[in-house]
Amino acid sequence: MRVLLIDFNFFEYTISLANALVTQVQVALLVPDSFQGVADALSPDVNLAYFHKSRLRSPSNLKMMREINQALQRWQPDVVHLLAVNPWFNLGLLFHRPYRLITTVHDPVMHAGDASQRKIPQMVRDVVIYRSHRVITHAEALKEIILQRFNLPTERVAVIPHGEFSIYRHWNAETWPEQEGNILFFGRIWPYKGLDYLIAAEPAISQACPYARIVIAGQGKDMERYYAMMTHPNRFEVFNYYIPHADVPRLFQQASVVVLPYIEASQSGVIPLAYAFGKPVVATTVGGIPEIVDHGLTGLLVPPGDSDALAEAVISLLQDRETRYRMGQLALEKAQNELSWTTIAQQTMKVYQATIQDHHD
């Protein structure tokens, strides 16, 4: 089987999947030239090719589409697997689509307040789902959204969980000890991430755990609003920029607990990243998150928008090192088994085979 993966920006996810798939089938990967900064983590067995991706409104993206079409003609893949949306690619599907197109849909609908997603209108995002032969998403809750929104037959939508992200060890294999009381909030800072509620929970956390410290690591706008909310600014350490790959292992290894106070979500790559480093999470019951967080085992779940419940859950883990360690071990086991890329690749192969079989029947 010849598989062509096309990605535009989820490079860590794509590398992990490609490296696992290439042990079973022939894999070609088509990505923007910005991928070169992380290409060292890709298996040499993957056939790698680049295209140039310009700014969204640039007409030079027509050249990008020509390069992608030339790659399709050159490789003649049995399956084309799209791993991220791009408006030019999506609109091109109105006129032409690869013979067997499978698309991984990470977010069926746009997140509230996420300006990066707003650059691509929802109707343009929707084109690729209508034009795909099969769709992969990361949770049953997301599958239900897709089925209802697009009126698709259930067999056209497969649920495969988001794989773990131990790949970050490739860029930095050093080890750091846990810093007792470190609470990590990681990732892009948009309103739906609910950082307000973690900041509001800080006084209660600090009163119960005077050694606690909240680390905010990720790029975001309107940070002055968040700084103004902080009752005790000295309890926070803020890295308001895109976190380099080599810094990620340190942040997670030093954390006692990883917190996702989201008020809205589809799924999250932060959770399998935390699991890969053996860290329990405190997260909210939104979207597909309850399907990946085993409450009381790999982490704790709380209602969204409830700072008191968030504080209580964080405090319970900070004050109970034995439970925290046990949860971290279970999280790591989940990453190495259920969320391993070997498992993800096996499940993905079944989608490929079913798609090919559809066209043989």
Coordinates of C-alpha atoms in Angstrom, one line a residue:
M1 CA 0.0 0.0 0.0
R2 CA 1.2 3.5 -0.9
V3 CA 0.1 6.2 1.5
L4 CA 0.6 10.0 0.9
L5 CA 0.3 12.1 4.0
I6 CA -0.3 15.9 3.5
D7 CA 0.2 18.3 6.4
F8 CA 0.3 22.1 6.7
N9 CA 1.1 22.7 10.3
F10 CA 0.7 19.8 12.8
F11 CA 4.3 18.6 12.3
E12 CA 4.9 16.8 15.6
Y13 CA 1.7 14.8 15.1
T14 CA 2.5 14.0 11.5
I15 CA 6.1 12.9 12.2
S16 CA 4.9 10.5 14.9
L17 CA 2.2 9.0 12.7
A18 CA 4.5 8.8 9.6
N19 CA 7.3 7.1 11.6
A20 CA 4.8 4.4 12.9
L21 CA 3.1 3.9 9.5
V22 CA 6.3 3.4 7.6
T23 CA 7.0 0.2 9.4
Q24 CA 3.9 -1.3 7.7
V25 CA 3.4 0.5 4.4
Q26 CA 5.2 2.8 1.9
V27 CA 4.8 6.4 3.2
A28 CA 5.3 9.7 1.4
L29 CA 5.0 13.0 3.3
L30 CA 4.2 16.3 1.6
V31 CA 4.7 19.3 3.8
P32 CA 5.6 23.0 3.7
D33 CA 9.3 23.9 3.6
S34 CA 9.0 25.3 7.2
F35 CA 9.0 21.6 8.2
Q36 CA 12.8 21.5 7.6
G37 CA 13.3 22.7 11.2
V38 CA 11.9 19.4 12.6
A39 CA 12.7 17.0 9.8
D40 CA 15.5 15.4 11.7
A41 CA 12.9 13.5 13.8
L42 CA 11.4 11.9 10.7
S43 CA 12.3 8.3 9.8
P44 CA 14.6 8.1 6.7
D45 CA 12.3 5.5 5.3
V46 CA 9.6 8.2 4.7
N47 CA 9.7 9.7 1.2
L48 CA 9.8 13.4 2.0
A49 CA 8.9 16.3 -0.3
Y50 CA 8.3 20.0 0.2
F51 CA 6.1 22.7 -1.1
H52 CA 6.1 26.4 -0.4
K53 CA 3.2 27.7 1.6
S54 CA 2.6 31.5 1.4
R55 CA 0.4 33.8 3.5
L56 CA -3.2 32.8 3.3
R57 CA -4.3 35.6 1.0
S58 CA -1.4 35.3 -1.4
P59 CA -2.1 34.2 -4.9
S60 CA 1.2 32.3 -4.9
N61 CA -0.7 29.6 -3.1
L62 CA -1.9 28.6 -6.5
K63 CA 1.7 27.4 -7.1
M64 CA 1.5 25.4 -3.9
M65 CA -1.6 23.7 -5.2
R66 CA 0.2 22.9 -8.5
E67 CA 3.1 21.4 -6.5
I68 CA 0.7 19.2 -4.5
N69 CA -1.1 18.0 -7.6
Q70 CA 2.2 17.2 -9.3
A71 CA 3.2 15.1 -6.2
L72 CA -0.1 13.3 -6.4
Q73 CA 0.5 12.4 -10.1
R74 CA 4.1 11.4 -9.4
W75 CA 3.4 9.1 -6.5
Q76 CA 0.0 7.7 -7.5
P77 CA -0.9 6.8 -3.8
D78 CA -3.5 4.3 -2.9
V79 CA -4.6 6.6 -0.1
V80 CA -4.2 10.3 0.5
H81 CA -4.4 11.3 4.2
L82 CA -4.9 15.0 4.9
L83 CA -3.8 15.9 8.5
A84 CA -4.6 19.6 8.7
V85 CA -6.9 22.0 6.9
N86 CA -5.8 24.7 4.4
P87 CA -8.3 26.9 2.7
W88 CA -6.6 26.7 -0.7
F89 CA -6.5 22.9 -0.6
N90 CA -10.0 22.7 0.7
L91 CA -11.4 25.0 -2.1
G92 CA -9.4 23.0 -4.6
L93 CA -11.5 19.9 -3.6
L94 CA -14.6 21.6 -5.1
F95 CA -13.0 20.9 -8.5
H96 CA -10.9 17.8 -7.9
R97 CA -10.2 15.4 -5.1
P98 CA -7.7 12.5 -4.7
Y99 CA -9.3 9.2 -5.5
R100 CA -9.3 8.0 -1.9
L101 CA -9.1 11.0 0.5
I102 CA -9.1 10.5 4.2
T103 CA -9.0 13.6 6.5
T104 CA -8.2 13.8 10.2
V105 CA -10.5 16.5 11.7
H106 CA -9.0 17.7 15.0
D107 CA -11.6 20.4 15.5
P108 CA -15.0 19.9 13.9
V109 CA -16.0 23.5 14.7
M110 CA -13.9 26.6 15.4
H111 CA -13.0 27.5 19.0
A112 CA -14.4 30.6 20.6
G113 CA -12.0 33.5 20.5
D114 CA -9.3 31.6 18.6
A115 CA -8.2 34.2 16.1
S116 CA -5.9 31.8 14.2
Q117 CA -8.8 29.6 13.4
R118 CA -11.0 32.5 12.4
K119 CA -8.6 33.1 9.4
I120 CA -10.3 30.1 7.7
P121 CA -14.2 30.5 7.5
Q122 CA -16.1 27.5 8.8
M123 CA -17.7 26.9 5.5
V124 CA -14.3 26.5 3.9
R125 CA -13.3 24.1 6.6
D126 CA -16.5 22.1 6.0
V127 CA -15.6 21.5 2.3
V128 CA -13.0 18.9 3.2
I129 CA -15.4 16.8 5.3
Y130 CA -18.0 16.7 2.6
R131 CA -15.3 15.7 0.0
S132 CA -13.5 13.1 2.1
H133 CA -14.2 9.4 1.6
R134 CA -13.6 8.9 5.3
V135 CA -13.0 11.1 8.3
I136 CA -10.9 10.4 11.4
T137 CA -11.5 12.3 14.6
H138 CA -10.3 11.9 18.2
A139 CA -13.3 11.3 20.4
E140 CA -16.9 9.9 20.2
A141 CA -18.2 13.3 21.2
L142 CA -16.5 14.8 18.2
K143 CA -17.9 12.0 15.9
E144 CA -21.4 12.9 17.0
I145 CA -20.9 16.5 16.1
I146 CA -19.6 15.5 12.7
L147 CA -22.4 13.1 12.1
Q148 CA -25.1 15.6 13.1
R149 CA -23.5 18.6 11.4
F150 CA -22.8 16.9 8.1
N151 CA -25.4 14.1 8.0
L152 CA -22.8 11.4 7.2
P153 CA -23.3 7.7 7.6
T154 CA -21.6 6.5 10.8
E155 CA -19.2 4.2 9.0
R156 CA -17.6 7.2 7.3
V157 CA -16.3 8.6 10.6
A158 CA -13.7 6.7 12.6
V159 CA -12.6 7.6 16.1
I160 CA -8.9 7.3 16.8
P161 CA -7.4 9.0 19.9
H162 CA -4.8 11.6 19.7
G163 CA -1.4 9.9 20.1
E164 CA 1.2 10.6 22.8
F165 CA 4.0 13.2 22.2
S166 CA 7.2 11.6 23.6
I167 CA 8.7 12.8 20.3
Y168 CA 9.7 16.0 22.1
R169 CA 12.4 13.9 23.8
H170 CA 14.1 13.7 20.4
W171 CA 14.9 17.4 20.7
N172 CA 16.0 17.2 24.3
A173 CA 16.7 13.9 26.0
E174 CA 17.9 15.5 29.3
T175 CA 16.1 14.8 32.5
W176 CA 14.9 17.2 35.2
P177 CA 13.5 16.4 38.6
E178 CA 10.0 17.5 39.5
Q179 CA 9.8 20.8 41.2
E180 CA 7.3 20.3 44.1
G181 CA 4.2 22.4 43.6
N182 CA 4.8 23.4 40.0
I183 CA 1.4 23.7 38.2
L184 CA 1.8 23.9 34.4
F185 CA -0.6 25.6 32.0
F186 CA 0.8 24.9 28.5
G187 CA -0.1 25.9 25.0
R188 CA -1.6 28.8 23.0
I189 CA -3.5 31.2 25.2
W190 CA -7.0 31.9 23.8
P191 CA -10.2 32.7 25.7
Y192 CA -11.6 29.2 25.4
K193 CA -8.5 27.8 27.3
G194 CA -10.0 29.2 30.5
L195 CA -6.8 30.6 32.0
D196 CA -8.9 33.2 33.9
Y197 CA -10.2 30.3 36.1
L198 CA -6.8 29.0 36.9
I199 CA -5.7 32.5 37.9
A200 CA -8.8 32.9 40.0
A201 CA -8.0 29.6 41.7
E202 CA -4.5 30.7 42.7
P203 CA -5.3 32.3 46.1
A204 CA -7.0 29.2 47.4
I205 CA -4.2 27.0 46.0
S206 CA -1.5 29.2 47.6
Q207 CA -3.2 29.3 50.9
A208 CA -3.4 25.5 51.1
C209 CA 0.0 24.9 49.4
P210 CA 2.3 27.9 50.1
Y211 CA 5.0 26.3 47.9
A212 CA 2.8 26.2 44.8
R213 CA 3.8 28.0 41.7
I214 CA 1.8 28.4 38.4
V215 CA 3.9 28.2 35.2
I216 CA 2.1 29.6 32.2
A217 CA 4.0 28.6 29.0
G218 CA 2.6 29.6 25.6
Q219 CA 1.9 32.4 23.2
G220 CA -1.1 34.6 23.7
K221 CA -2.5 38.1 23.2
D222 CA -4.1 40.5 25.7
M223 CA -1.8 39.2 28.4
E224 CA -2.1 42.5 30.3
R225 CA -5.7 41.4 31.2
Y226 CA -4.4 38.2 32.7
Y227 CA -1.6 40.0 34.6
A228 CA -4.2 42.4 36.1
M229 CA -6.2 39.4 37.4
M230 CA -3.3 38.0 39.4
T231 CA -3.8 38.4 43.1
H232 CA -0.3 37.3 43.8
P233 CA 1.8 37.9 40.7
N234 CA 4.9 36.5 42.4
R235 CA 3.1 33.1 42.4
F236 CA 3.3 33.0 38.6
E237 CA 6.0 32.4 36.1
V238 CA 5.0 33.4 32.5
F239 CA 6.7 32.5 29.3
N240 CA 4.5 34.4 26.8
Y241 CA 6.0 33.1 23.5
Y242 CA 6.1 30.1 21.3
I243 CA 7.9 27.4 23.3
P244 CA 10.8 25.9 21.5
H245 CA 10.7 22.1 21.1
A246 CA 13.9 21.7 23.2
D247 CA 12.3 23.5 26.2
V248 CA 9.1 21.3 26.3
P249 CA 10.6 18.3 28.1
R250 CA 11.9 20.5 31.0
L251 CA 8.6 22.2 31.5
F252 CA 6.7 19.0 31.7
Q253 CA 9.2 17.0 33.8
Q254 CA 9.4 19.8 36.3
A255 CA 5.6 20.0 36.7
S256 CA 3.8 18.3 39.5
V257 CA 0.5 18.6 37.7
V258 CA -0.7 19.9 34.3
V259 CA -3.9 21.9 34.3
L260 CA -6.3 22.4 31.4
P261 CA -9.1 24.7 32.7
Y262 CA -10.8 24.9 29.3
I263 CA -14.3 26.3 29.0
E264 CA -14.8 24.8 25.6
A265 CA -12.7 22.2 23.6
S266 CA -12.8 19.5 21.1
Q267 CA -9.8 17.5 22.3
S268 CA -6.3 18.4 23.4
G269 CA -2.8 17.5 22.4
V270 CA -1.6 18.8 25.8
I271 CA -3.0 15.8 27.6
P272 CA -1.2 13.0 25.7
L273 CA 1.9 15.3 26.0
A274 CA 1.6 15.3 29.8
Y275 CA 1.0 11.6 29.8
A276 CA 4.2 11.0 27.8
F277 CA 6.1 12.6 30.6
G278 CA 4.2 10.7 33.3
K279 CA 2.2 13.7 34.6
P280 CA -1.4 13.6 35.9
V281 CA -3.8 16.3 34.6
V282 CA -6.6 18.4 36.0
A283 CA -9.0 19.1 33.2
T284 CA -12.6 20.1 32.6
T285 CA -15.5 18.0 31.3
V286 CA -15.7 19.6 27.8
G287 CA -15.6 18.1 24.4
G288 CA -13.8 14.8 24.1
I289 CA -11.6 15.5 27.1
P290 CA -13.5 13.1 29.4
E291 CA -12.7 10.3 27.0
I292 CA -9.0 10.6 27.4
V293 CA -8.8 11.6 31.1
D294 CA -9.7 8.6 33.3
H295 CA -11.0 10.4 36.4
G296 CA -9.2 9.3 39.5
L297 CA -6.7 7.3 37.5
T298 CA -4.8 9.5 35.0
G299 CA -6.1 12.8 36.4
L300 CA -9.1 14.6 37.8
L301 CA -12.0 16.1 35.9
V302 CA -13.9 19.2 37.1
P303 CA -16.8 21.3 35.7
P304 CA -15.7 24.1 33.3
G305 CA -15.8 27.6 34.7
D306 CA -15.6 26.5 38.3
S307 CA -12.5 28.0 40.0
D308 CA -13.3 26.5 43.4
A309 CA -13.5 22.9 42.0
L310 CA -10.4 23.5 40.0
A311 CA -8.5 24.7 43.1
E312 CA -9.8 21.8 45.1
A313 CA -8.6 19.3 42.5
V314 CA -5.1 20.8 42.2
I315 CA -4.7 21.1 45.9
S316 CA -5.7 17.4 46.4
L317 CA -2.9 16.3 44.0
L318 CA -0.3 18.7 45.4
Q319 CA -0.9 17.6 48.9
D320 CA -0.8 13.8 48.1
R321 CA 2.5 12.9 46.5
E322 CA 1.7 9.2 46.5
T323 CA -1.6 9.6 44.6
R324 CA 0.1 12.1 42.2
Y325 CA 2.9 9.6 41.5
R326 CA 0.4 6.7 41.0
M327 CA -1.7 8.8 38.6
G328 CA 1.5 9.8 36.7
Q329 CA 2.5 6.2 36.3
L330 CA -1.0 5.3 35.0
A331 CA -0.8 8.2 32.6
L332 CA 2.5 7.1 31.3
E333 CA 1.2 3.5 30.8
K334 CA -1.8 4.9 28.9
A335 CA 0.6 6.8 26.7
Q336 CA 2.8 3.8 26.0
N337 CA -0.2 1.5 25.2
E338 CA -3.5 3.0 24.3
L339 CA -2.0 6.2 22.9
S340 CA 1.1 4.8 21.4
W341 CA 1.8 5.5 17.8
T342 CA 2.0 1.8 17.1
T343 CA -1.5 1.5 18.2
I344 CA -2.6 4.6 16.4
A345 CA -1.0 3.4 13.2
Q346 CA -2.8 0.0 13.4
Q347 CA -6.1 1.7 13.8
T348 CA -5.3 4.1 11.0
M349 CA -4.4 1.2 8.7
K350 CA -7.9 -0.2 9.2
V351 CA -9.4 3.0 8.0
Y352 CA -7.1 2.9 4.9
Q353 CA -8.0 -0.7 4.2
A354 CA -11.8 0.0 4.5
T355 CA -11.5 2.9 2.2
I356 CA -9.7 0.9 -0.5
Q357 CA -12.2 -1.9 -0.1
D358 CA -15.0 0.5 -0.7
H359 CA -13.6 1.3 -4.1
H360 CA -13.1 -2.4 -5.0
D361 CA -16.7 -3.4 -4.1

